[in-house]
Amino acid sequence: MLQRSRAVLRLLREHRALSPVGRGAVSSPATPTRAVAGGAHPFGPPPPPLTRRLQVTRRCQSLSDVNNERSSTPPPGQRLSSEGAQGSWKSQVFTDAEQIDDDIDKKSPAEQRQAFDMLEDSIFYMFSRDGKTIQIGKFLAALRETGLRKNDRRLREMTENLYKVYEERSGAPDVHSPESQVLDLPTFRRLVTSNIHLISRAMRQRFVIPDFTNFCRDIEAIYWHCKSSAGGKVASYIPQLARYDPNFWGVSVCTVDGQRYCIGDVTVPFTVQSISKPLTYGLVLDELGEDMVHQYVGQEPSGRMFNELVLDHNKKPHNPMINAGAIIVCSLLQTLAHKEMNLAERFDHVKQYFSRLAGDEYVGFNNAVFLSEREAADRNYALGFYMRENKCFPTKSNLREVMDFYFQCCAMETTCDAMSVMAATLANGGICPTSEEKVMSTDSVRDVLSLMHSCGMYDYSGQFAFNVGLPAKSGVSGGMMLVVPNVMGICLWSPPLDMYGNSVRGIQFCSELVNMFNFHRYDNLKYSTDKKDPRRHKHETKGINIVNLLFSAASGDVSAMRRHKLSGMNMSERDYDGRTALHVAAAEGHLECVEFLLRHCRVSPSIQDRWGNTPLEDAERFQHARVAELIRSFQQGADGETVGQPEPGEGAGAEDGQVGDGATVGGSK
């Protein structure tokens, strides 16, 4: 820490010496810049003191936020002259909101209300052009870009207030729709005050997927690539399933923060079939407990067909994800849980449970599929009689009623959109993201996801766990529920199935998803550079790396610089002032660092910062004669060598340049 503090002080002294307006000068966009030799500075006013920028950088914000920190919040009523002016103080909104998040629990109710009022004002002025009114449509559009839907239940109060205001102002000539209204500050406060905490998180990109727009663009690209797949056959053993159009293809995403995106046939109802198995398993875990449930059903992959007549060495089904295990789970729900319920009440109980998992979105029942399944259930009845022979069922179980209950669970009907919320509830530890209701206990979610990971994809489960590395469950109707723990849930639906009974397009989508993003359970989040991490803010990794590189140069730590180079970093990267590590090392007089950057990293000594200074000029200004001589020798070319700008891509993994034998530094051979 002491070494880093000294480096900060040295950088501060260097910044003051390099600043063209001189020490202590202050200028603002409203006042002319101070004259220097040769006239006014061509780049306008200087940046704020370096210490403030370093504080912002150490908070690991993006480079765009660092630039935004250079201006302050305008007072209420001040006119914002341009879009740039609005964006320039956006960081102040972020700072205010972060402070509220950190301290809100410690404040009194009156102090909390005052803090939220300040945040409401900040958001208002961020979208206001004249400081007096706001176009509410522009605000709502920005809110939807973050992934929040217009009908999000958590924004219900805001929507209701918006329509109340619209009804009150319906006679005004400039009011054509609720979203076309122009509102003043008191009315805007009235709209957002009930939902300001969620709105502030959305505006500050504090959701799990900060850049949701670009993430959706990537999901859409994968969707269209998979749509062209023509393999597989629609399940035909149930007549109603065989009627599905093989061209149906839908993808729906719901994050743990309730960000939503869908594309394709996401509103077409389909029966859940085997996707009901992890859901009923979670329900029985909550109601009976893990110990009781696993007296009747195991946790091991069977290694056999999902409907095979086989039990484990304890004479019980291998796991709840195969037909035998799911039938036992239904018998436990019917016999041991809520014994006071009759058949109709128990069916309603499970249906309502599915609906709560989906945030009260569409969950229905397809009676035609139920009847068809019951007619074509010889194998499942054989499993039931086989397990009854081996005394697998709890006492007083009625096999016929258990089988009907199992078929009813499989015939539950939903949409791609609703099932993505179910998956997100599992990803969120049992709390529904859209209703914020605790539906399933955390321990039950853990057990459900563990078995989905090892047993959820029929006989393809092992390969899926190896290639995709995420919990998933598929059904013969073509549906697939994919869970990215602590991030999101995804539902994929396409009726054509492969030889294992899984959706062909669904499997392809999952493979391409983990190839693009580091969602695989065992992807290294720190060192994986060839995959995107949508959980990080834009430029976050790049900004941190640049700061670390410049600190290494300022402290003369050649070992750290070697690590940066070996990790594939471009050693010619610049900070927001256009300064490279070579500028900093030269200004500090670190001869070994300068030589390493020139000789081995091919950093060009002719790069200029925002003030037009080169590393040589920095070395001369701070009277580091040996460093200046070294840089000058590389510029002039030692032993006939030449120095030029690095070619595109050099410095980020190119081989170390060698001086002598006709090699060049910063150029090509």
XYZ file of C-alpha atoms in Angstrom:
669
model
C 0.000 0.000 0.000
C 2.847 2.406 0.840
C 4.446 1.763 -2.531
C 1.132 2.398 -4.322
C 0.554 5.608 -2.353
C 3.952 6.879 -3.353
C 3.187 6.033 -6.970
C -0.026 8.056 -6.768
C 1.867 11.059 -5.387
C 4.477 10.831 -8.122
C 1.764 10.624 -10.786
C 0.093 13.664 -9.243
C 3.323 15.674 -9.382
C 3.865 14.542 -12.965
C 0.323 15.551 -13.954
C 0.739 19.030 -12.500
C 4.032 19.514 -14.303
C 2.559 18.307 -17.614
C -0.675 20.293 -17.406
C -0.456 23.080 -20.015
C -2.429 25.556 -17.916
C 0.046 25.421 -15.061
C -0.320 24.579 -11.407
C -3.444 25.725 -9.650
C -5.200 26.908 -12.803
C -8.922 26.260 -12.977
C -11.085 26.534 -16.043
C -14.589 25.486 -16.965
C -16.528 25.061 -20.188
C -18.232 28.377 -19.470
C -14.960 30.351 -19.327
C -12.245 30.665 -21.959
C -9.161 28.506 -21.533
C -6.039 30.055 -20.222
C -3.509 31.156 -22.819
C -0.264 29.209 -23.081
C 2.714 29.424 -25.354
C 1.414 29.323 -28.887
C -2.122 30.406 -27.984
C -5.087 28.715 -26.315
C -4.782 25.008 -25.669
C -6.247 23.080 -28.628
C -7.907 20.460 -26.425
C -9.967 22.875 -24.319
C -10.001 22.886 -20.508
C -7.734 20.503 -18.613
C -9.117 17.470 -16.800
C -9.732 17.559 -13.030
C -6.927 16.692 -10.618
C -5.427 13.260 -11.130
C -6.206 12.126 -7.607
C -9.949 12.344 -8.308
C -9.599 10.316 -11.487
C -7.571 7.681 -9.674
C -10.268 7.418 -7.021
C -12.839 6.786 -9.741
C -10.590 4.266 -11.456
C -9.966 2.321 -8.271
C -13.718 1.883 -7.960
C -13.446 -0.272 -11.073
C -15.991 1.723 -13.052
C -15.919 1.712 -16.814
C -13.810 4.167 -18.779
C -16.947 5.952 -19.883
C -17.896 6.550 -16.251
C -14.398 7.961 -15.635
C -14.980 10.516 -18.374
C -18.417 11.291 -16.996
C -16.933 12.110 -13.588
C -15.375 15.257 -15.077
C -18.559 17.223 -14.680
C -20.980 17.712 -11.827
C -24.730 17.577 -11.315
C -26.502 20.679 -12.600
C -28.669 22.466 -10.073
C -32.444 22.104 -10.441
C -33.818 24.242 -13.230
C -30.519 24.650 -15.072
C -30.878 24.099 -18.802
C -29.004 21.175 -20.312
C -27.601 22.360 -23.592
C -27.072 19.004 -25.304
C -27.248 15.254 -25.009
C -23.611 15.297 -24.006
C -24.441 17.548 -21.095
C -27.045 15.077 -19.920
C -24.677 12.137 -20.146
C -21.808 14.074 -18.552
C -23.392 14.201 -15.112
C -25.046 10.820 -15.248
C -22.299 9.467 -12.998
C -23.525 11.770 -10.226
C -26.843 9.913 -10.314
C -24.892 6.678 -9.989
C -22.889 8.040 -7.047
C -25.990 9.275 -5.230
C -27.755 5.946 -5.741
C -24.758 3.903 -4.618
C -24.597 5.939 -1.432
C -28.306 5.352 -0.875
C -27.879 1.592 -1.380
C -24.963 1.465 1.048
C -26.581 3.508 3.832
C -30.325 3.099 3.360
C -30.786 0.554 6.161
C -29.073 2.881 8.632
C -31.326 5.846 7.881
C -34.544 6.834 9.577
C -37.755 6.767 7.494
C -37.570 10.537 7.056
C -33.944 10.351 5.926
C -34.797 7.506 3.542
C -37.569 9.579 1.987
C -35.219 12.528 1.599
C -32.607 10.320 -0.062
C -35.137 8.891 -2.499
C -36.428 12.384 -3.297
C -32.894 13.376 -4.245
C -32.629 10.327 -6.494
C -35.969 11.064 -8.163
C -34.770 14.595 -8.883
C -31.513 13.302 -10.351
C -33.295 10.923 -12.718
C -35.720 13.668 -13.742
C -32.948 16.095 -14.709
C -31.069 13.336 -16.509
C -33.960 13.026 -19.000
C -35.092 16.658 -18.986
C -34.022 18.977 -21.797
C -35.039 22.256 -20.205
C -34.801 21.349 -16.527
C -38.556 21.857 -16.118
C -40.322 19.008 -17.937
C -39.657 15.451 -19.033
C -40.959 13.408 -21.961
C -42.204 10.343 -20.134
C -41.963 8.181 -23.262
C -38.221 8.743 -23.422
C -37.852 7.716 -19.785
C -39.936 4.554 -20.261
C -37.971 3.594 -23.383
C -34.721 3.850 -21.437
C -36.242 1.700 -18.704
C -37.217 -1.017 -21.199
C -33.737 -1.052 -22.682
C -32.500 -2.372 -19.337
C -34.719 -5.465 -19.730
C -37.749 -4.418 -17.677
C -41.040 -5.019 -19.445
C -43.924 -2.609 -19.665
C -46.146 -5.047 -17.746
C -43.574 -5.900 -15.053
C -45.492 -6.511 -11.831
C -42.848 -4.689 -9.814
C -43.645 -1.491 -11.754
C -47.399 -1.835 -11.358
C -47.735 1.273 -9.173
C -45.852 3.389 -11.703
C -48.048 2.138 -14.545
C -51.243 2.773 -12.584
C -50.107 6.288 -11.675
C -49.205 6.969 -15.304
C -52.733 6.102 -16.459
C -54.272 8.128 -13.635
C -52.304 11.176 -14.736
C -53.332 10.498 -18.342
C -57.014 10.409 -17.371
C -56.637 13.656 -15.442
C -54.976 15.365 -18.425
C -56.923 13.654 -21.212
C -58.407 16.946 -22.384
C -55.033 18.586 -22.980
C -54.255 19.150 -26.702
C -50.710 17.749 -26.469
C -51.747 14.478 -24.770
C -52.416 11.683 -27.261
C -51.428 8.627 -25.201
C -50.077 7.903 -21.706
C -46.516 7.685 -23.026
C -46.701 10.921 -25.013
C -47.176 13.050 -21.917
C -44.768 15.814 -20.907
C -44.623 15.986 -17.108
C -43.145 18.340 -14.567
C -41.066 17.283 -11.561
C -43.877 16.909 -8.974
C -45.914 14.743 -11.366
C -42.863 12.648 -12.245
C -42.217 12.068 -8.556
C -45.799 10.934 -8.159
C -45.232 8.348 -10.891
C -41.972 6.777 -9.741
C -41.923 7.220 -5.976
C -43.313 3.730 -5.217
C -40.798 1.957 -7.465
C -37.781 4.242 -7.228
C -35.446 1.582 -5.826
C -35.972 -0.774 -8.778
C -35.833 2.116 -11.254
C -32.562 3.386 -9.802
C -30.985 -0.068 -10.090
C -32.098 -0.281 -13.704
C -30.777 3.175 -14.616
C -27.419 2.487 -12.976
C -27.021 -0.874 -14.758
C -26.916 -2.674 -11.433
C -28.721 -5.735 -12.797
C -26.951 -9.057 -13.278
C -26.649 -8.376 -17.037
C -25.600 -4.700 -17.200
C -25.472 -4.370 -20.984
C -28.719 -6.197 -21.685
C -29.158 -4.775 -25.188
C -25.945 -6.303 -26.518
C -26.662 -9.561 -24.699
C -30.060 -9.803 -26.412
C -28.383 -9.118 -29.739
C -26.103 -12.128 -29.178
C -29.035 -14.326 -28.133
C -30.903 -13.326 -31.282
C -27.913 -14.246 -33.444
C -27.786 -17.722 -31.877
C -31.558 -18.078 -32.322
C -31.435 -17.431 -36.064
C -28.439 -19.693 -36.510
C -30.274 -22.570 -34.810
C -33.549 -21.945 -36.648
C -32.054 -23.272 -39.870
C -31.474 -26.684 -38.266
C -33.755 -29.233 -39.921
C -32.931 -32.445 -38.035
C -35.050 -34.464 -35.636
C -38.621 -35.776 -35.579
C -41.691 -34.669 -33.660
C -42.805 -37.141 -30.951
C -45.594 -39.322 -32.305
C -46.514 -41.751 -29.523
C -49.040 -39.183 -28.271
C -51.297 -38.013 -31.149
C -51.667 -34.472 -29.785
C -47.888 -33.994 -29.689
C -47.518 -35.230 -33.270
C -49.687 -32.328 -34.474
C -47.140 -29.670 -33.515
C -45.570 -27.766 -36.404
C -41.871 -28.767 -36.581
C -41.027 -25.166 -37.518
C -42.053 -23.881 -34.091
C -38.992 -22.383 -32.383
C -39.009 -20.056 -29.396
C -36.420 -18.749 -26.937
C -37.228 -16.808 -23.790
C -34.800 -15.414 -21.202
C -35.482 -14.171 -17.683
C -32.642 -13.073 -15.403
C -32.648 -13.200 -11.611
C -33.341 -9.445 -11.669
C -36.409 -9.863 -13.885
C -34.822 -8.722 -17.151
C -36.827 -10.297 -19.971
C -36.167 -11.085 -23.613
C -37.956 -13.406 -25.995
C -37.893 -14.230 -29.676
C -39.873 -16.623 -31.821
C -42.917 -18.708 -30.877
C -42.857 -17.875 -27.179
C -46.624 -17.535 -26.642
C -47.683 -20.886 -28.163
C -48.825 -23.218 -25.334
C -47.184 -26.631 -24.975
C -47.364 -29.336 -22.316
C -44.448 -29.527 -19.901
C -44.180 -33.348 -19.942
C -40.952 -34.404 -18.176
C -40.061 -30.806 -17.287
C -42.636 -31.217 -14.516
C -40.344 -33.731 -12.767
C -37.845 -31.303 -11.193
C -40.728 -28.999 -10.221
C -42.755 -31.680 -8.410
C -39.518 -32.956 -6.857
C -38.856 -29.475 -5.454
C -42.417 -29.311 -4.113
C -42.179 -32.633 -2.290
C -38.781 -31.668 -0.847
C -40.328 -28.520 0.611
C -43.307 -30.369 2.054
C -41.715 -33.592 3.328
C -38.009 -32.852 3.618
C -34.977 -34.391 1.946
C -34.602 -37.328 4.356
C -38.168 -38.515 3.936
C -38.159 -38.170 0.145
C -34.916 -40.048 -0.367
C -36.136 -43.000 1.631
C -38.224 -43.725 -1.471
C -36.119 -42.440 -4.379
C -32.357 -42.226 -4.989
C -30.060 -39.551 -6.395
C -27.901 -41.513 -8.831
C -27.979 -41.463 -12.658
C -29.428 -44.749 -13.838
C -27.315 -45.207 -16.948
C -30.413 -46.786 -18.534
C -33.400 -45.631 -20.566
C -35.669 -43.167 -18.763
C -38.608 -45.614 -18.820
C -36.742 -48.876 -18.269
C -37.967 -51.472 -15.769
C -35.034 -51.225 -13.387
C -34.390 -50.230 -9.754
C -31.172 -49.523 -7.877
C -29.500 -51.877 -5.388
C -31.804 -50.577 -2.626
C -34.877 -51.532 -4.637
C -35.969 -47.968 -5.303
C -35.909 -45.738 -8.415
C -32.503 -44.260 -9.233
C -33.575 -40.583 -9.264
C -36.683 -38.361 -9.603
C -35.843 -37.377 -13.201
C -36.780 -40.738 -14.715
C -40.346 -42.000 -15.027
C -40.139 -44.438 -12.115
C -38.777 -41.783 -9.767
C -41.335 -39.189 -10.863
C -44.180 -41.653 -10.238
C -42.872 -42.234 -6.705
C -42.662 -38.457 -6.143
C -46.315 -38.135 -7.192
C -47.271 -40.923 -4.796
C -45.502 -39.075 -1.956
C -47.375 -35.873 -2.806
C -50.652 -37.759 -2.915
C -50.207 -39.985 0.138
C -47.950 -38.192 2.647
C -48.249 -34.468 1.832
C -51.534 -32.697 2.627
C -53.420 -35.861 3.487
C -56.541 -33.797 4.057
C -56.778 -32.868 0.353
C -58.947 -34.765 -2.099
C -57.855 -35.440 -5.701
C -59.197 -32.174 -7.119
C -57.647 -30.057 -4.366
C -54.289 -31.752 -4.791
C -54.339 -31.083 -8.532
C -55.168 -27.408 -7.902
C -52.396 -27.234 -5.307
C -49.749 -28.402 -7.798
C -51.110 -26.201 -10.583
C -51.016 -23.132 -8.339
C -47.475 -24.059 -7.309
C -46.399 -24.128 -10.968
C -48.114 -20.770 -11.466
C -46.263 -19.235 -8.495
C -42.962 -20.470 -9.926
C -43.888 -18.678 -13.166
C -44.754 -15.411 -11.431
C -48.481 -16.021 -12.028
C -47.973 -16.138 -15.782
C -49.863 -18.645 -17.908
C -50.064 -22.203 -16.569
C -52.953 -24.322 -17.816
C -53.979 -27.932 -18.309
C -54.396 -29.820 -21.584
C -57.061 -32.444 -21.014
C -56.688 -33.950 -24.494
C -53.005 -34.678 -23.899
C -53.838 -36.104 -20.469
C -56.354 -38.540 -21.949
C -53.985 -39.519 -24.760
C -51.155 -40.187 -22.318
C -53.373 -42.322 -20.140
C -54.403 -44.398 -23.143
C -50.788 -44.927 -24.269
C -49.398 -45.615 -20.780
C -48.661 -49.344 -20.896
C -44.958 -48.867 -20.099
C -45.682 -46.472 -17.221
C -48.284 -48.831 -15.782
C -45.750 -51.641 -16.055
C -43.303 -49.492 -14.077
C -46.002 -48.879 -11.464
C -46.838 -52.557 -11.022
C -43.147 -53.470 -10.947
C -42.478 -50.934 -8.177
C -45.559 -52.054 -6.255
C -44.246 -55.604 -6.404
C -40.954 -54.363 -4.894
C -42.825 -52.327 -2.222
C -41.492 -48.973 -3.463
C -44.692 -47.024 -2.759
C -45.675 -45.613 0.624
C -48.445 -47.479 2.383
C -52.060 -46.799 1.389
C -51.033 -45.656 -2.110
C -53.655 -46.128 -4.800
C -51.745 -46.987 -7.994
C -54.486 -45.871 -10.381
C -54.842 -42.490 -8.663
C -51.046 -42.060 -8.533
C -50.742 -42.752 -12.264
C -53.529 -40.301 -13.101
C -51.862 -37.659 -10.934
C -48.545 -38.259 -12.726
C -50.202 -37.871 -16.147
C -51.934 -34.689 -14.965
C -48.593 -33.168 -13.943
C -47.123 -34.005 -17.360
C -50.169 -32.503 -19.108
C -49.762 -29.119 -17.428
C -49.552 -26.478 -20.142
C -47.465 -23.322 -20.298
C -45.577 -21.075 -22.713
C -41.930 -20.458 -23.392
C -42.223 -17.038 -21.769
C -43.733 -18.382 -18.544
C -41.318 -21.292 -18.255
C -38.327 -18.956 -18.483
C -39.598 -17.370 -15.254
C -39.787 -20.840 -13.657
C -36.176 -21.425 -14.648
C -35.203 -17.991 -13.316
C -36.884 -18.833 -10.001
C -34.591 -21.845 -9.713
C -31.617 -19.694 -10.718
C -32.590 -17.174 -8.027
C -32.601 -19.610 -5.117
C -36.357 -20.213 -5.172
C -37.411 -16.536 -5.231
C -39.473 -15.606 -8.282
C -37.771 -12.603 -9.948
C -40.986 -11.009 -11.197
C -43.200 -11.473 -8.112
C -40.377 -11.487 -5.527
C -42.170 -14.350 -3.732
C -40.224 -17.118 -1.999
C -41.665 -20.178 -3.741
C -39.060 -22.887 -3.056
C -36.522 -23.206 -0.252
C -32.852 -22.675 -1.029
C -31.931 -26.218 0.019
C -34.602 -27.699 -2.241
C -33.366 -25.604 -5.173
C -29.843 -26.884 -4.580
C -31.015 -30.519 -4.696
C -33.206 -29.926 -7.754
C -30.402 -28.290 -9.740
C -27.933 -30.994 -8.722
C -30.146 -33.720 -10.168
C -31.002 -31.658 -13.241
C -27.270 -31.338 -13.875
C -26.590 -35.074 -13.614
C -29.859 -36.648 -14.775
C -31.980 -34.043 -16.557
C -31.377 -34.819 -20.233
C -32.319 -38.511 -20.470
C -29.469 -40.669 -21.837
C -27.675 -37.553 -23.071
C -27.238 -36.221 -19.516
C -23.549 -37.082 -19.222
C -22.589 -35.532 -22.546
C -24.722 -32.470 -21.835
C -23.082 -31.971 -18.431
C -19.671 -32.301 -20.082
C -20.329 -30.017 -23.065
C -22.730 -27.448 -21.605
C -22.130 -27.771 -17.870
C -25.492 -26.320 -16.778
C -28.592 -27.794 -15.085
C -31.326 -28.507 -17.610
C -34.455 -30.593 -18.104
C -36.114 -31.524 -21.363
C -39.481 -32.976 -22.327
C -40.835 -34.909 -25.299
C -43.025 -31.950 -26.280
C -39.811 -30.190 -27.378
C -39.425 -27.945 -24.357
C -36.171 -27.437 -22.488
C -35.602 -25.551 -19.247
C -32.018 -24.306 -18.811
C -30.738 -22.731 -15.585
C -27.644 -20.548 -15.229
C -27.397 -20.445 -11.407
C -27.476 -16.945 -9.906
C -27.775 -15.414 -13.388
C -30.821 -16.417 -15.440
C -33.270 -19.015 -16.614
C -33.858 -19.854 -20.275
C -36.688 -21.772 -21.906
C -36.235 -23.269 -25.367
C -39.037 -24.872 -27.326
C -38.857 -26.689 -30.632
C -40.842 -29.923 -31.227
C -38.331 -31.909 -33.385
C -36.421 -34.331 -31.119
C -33.149 -36.210 -31.468
C -32.597 -39.904 -30.759
C -32.433 -39.224 -27.001
C -35.751 -37.341 -26.850
C -34.231 -33.860 -26.541
C -35.024 -30.854 -28.728
C -32.515 -30.667 -31.589
C -32.555 -26.888 -31.748
C -32.499 -26.665 -27.961
C -29.313 -28.737 -27.697
C -27.662 -26.715 -30.456
C -28.644 -23.440 -28.774
C -27.173 -24.535 -25.436
C -23.898 -25.556 -27.069
C -23.544 -22.245 -28.890
C -24.526 -20.338 -25.752
C -21.654 -21.734 -23.675
C -19.274 -21.341 -26.609
C -20.050 -17.615 -26.697
C -20.456 -16.918 -22.951
C -18.549 -18.275 -19.960
C -21.670 -19.896 -18.483
C -20.239 -23.420 -18.279
C -20.136 -24.444 -14.634
C -16.374 -24.909 -14.803
C -15.399 -21.983 -17.006
C -12.729 -19.903 -15.312
C -14.252 -16.460 -14.832
C -10.893 -14.801 -14.218
C -8.672 -16.084 -17.003
C -11.111 -17.054 -19.770
C -10.491 -14.413 -22.450
C -12.042 -16.008 -25.522
C -15.599 -15.952 -24.127
C -17.848 -13.074 -23.196
C -18.949 -12.477 -19.623
C -22.246 -10.553 -19.814
C -22.219 -10.147 -16.029
C -19.416 -7.599 -16.264
C -19.834 -3.957 -17.117
C -18.546 -2.841 -20.490
C -14.835 -2.026 -20.405
C -14.583 -3.188 -16.771
C -11.811 -5.723 -17.356
C -9.968 -3.484 -19.785
C -10.078 -0.531 -17.393
C -8.756 -2.562 -14.475
C -5.922 -3.989 -16.561
C -4.846 -0.555 -17.824
C -4.804 0.866 -14.297
C -2.743 -2.081 -13.037
C -0.314 -1.720 -15.948
C 0.203 2.001 -15.296
C 0.741 1.413 -11.589
C 3.342 -1.230 -12.434
C 5.133 1.269 -14.672
C 4.927 4.019 -12.039
C 6.438 1.801 -9.344
C 9.096 0.294 -11.620
C 7.758 -3.250 -11.183
C 9.190 -5.053 -14.210
C 7.993 -8.456 -12.939
C 4.387 -7.280 -12.951
C 4.835 -5.875 -16.455
C 6.169 -9.228 -17.621
C 3.031 -10.880 -16.250
C 0.842 -8.428 -18.157
C 2.705 -9.149 -21.391
C 2.602 -12.929 -20.927
C -1.141 -12.744 -20.257
C -1.583 -11.342 -23.776
C -2.259 -7.717 -22.870
C -1.513 -4.999 -25.405
C 1.319 -3.108 -23.706
C 0.613 -0.049 -25.879
C -2.795 0.512 -24.258
C -3.493 4.116 -23.267
C -5.411 5.649 -20.406
C -8.028 8.395 -20.797
C -5.229 10.981 -21.248
C -3.634 8.966 -24.052
C -0.651 8.059 -21.860
C 0.994 4.656 -22.147
C 3.035 2.735 -19.607
C 6.104 4.045 -21.451
C 5.073 7.645 -20.695
C 4.739 6.858 -16.983
C 7.960 4.834 -16.735
C 9.909 7.542 -18.588
C 8.537 10.302 -16.360
C 9.480 8.298 -13.265
C 12.958 7.478 -14.589
C 12.619 3.686 -14.424
C 15.314 2.699 -16.917
C 14.687 -1.052 -16.713
C 10.950 -0.633 -17.333
C 11.570 1.682 -20.281
C 14.008 -0.786 -21.819
C 11.566 -3.672 -21.312
C 8.719 -1.761 -22.962
C 10.866 -0.715 -25.918
C 12.875 -3.858 -26.471
C 10.460 -6.650 -25.597
C 6.985 -5.119 -25.904
C 7.550 -2.985 -29.024
C 5.809 0.022 -27.498
C 6.331 2.931 -29.861
C 8.251 5.862 -28.296
C 6.535 8.293 -30.678
C 3.035 7.975 -29.161
C 1.717 11.340 -27.972
C -0.618 11.908 -25.045
C -3.499 14.393 -25.068
C -1.062 17.287 -24.511
C 1.186 16.217 -27.386
C 3.958 14.906 -25.122
C 6.033 11.844 -26.035
C 7.869 9.591 -23.557
C 11.166 11.258 -24.579
C 9.823 14.701 -23.706
C 8.608 13.396 -20.338
C 12.043 11.963 -19.557
C 13.753 15.224 -20.511
C 11.279 17.346 -18.542
C 11.968 15.380 -15.361
C 15.729 15.308 -16.094
C 16.143 11.558 -16.459
C 19.133 11.727 -18.803
C 19.816 7.985 -19.103
C 16.197 7.233 -19.896
C 16.092 10.016 -22.476
C 19.286 8.728 -24.069
C 17.871 5.194 -24.263
C 14.640 6.368 -25.895
C 16.549 8.600 -28.281
C 18.770 5.697 -29.317
C 15.722 3.584 -30.106
C 14.151 6.398 -32.086
C 17.283 6.990 -34.130
C 17.837 3.263 -34.514
C 20.677 1.467 -32.746
C 23.047 -0.175 -35.225
C 20.915 0.792 -38.216
C 17.545 -0.254 -36.771
C 14.353 1.728 -37.249
C 11.421 2.441 -35.019
C 7.837 2.690 -36.197
C 4.305 2.352 -35.032
C 3.243 -1.187 -34.093
C 1.253 -2.973 -36.716
C -2.340 -3.832 -35.817
C -2.414 -6.603 -33.221
C 1.219 -6.249 -32.181
C 1.982 -5.901 -28.523
C -0.907 -8.191 -27.580
C 0.812 -11.503 -27.895
C 3.490 -10.883 -30.534
C 6.901 -12.365 -30.000
C 9.430 -10.262 -28.129
C 11.380 -7.947 -30.404
C 15.165 -8.375 -30.444
C 17.590 -5.549 -31.127
C 20.321 -6.387 -33.635
C 20.628 -8.740 -36.627
C 18.293 -6.579 -38.685
C 15.337 -6.711 -36.245
C 13.233 -3.623 -35.677
C 11.532 -2.233 -32.608
C 7.866 -1.356 -33.097
C 8.003 -2.168 -36.813
C 8.324 -5.155 -39.111
C 11.429 -7.007 -40.090
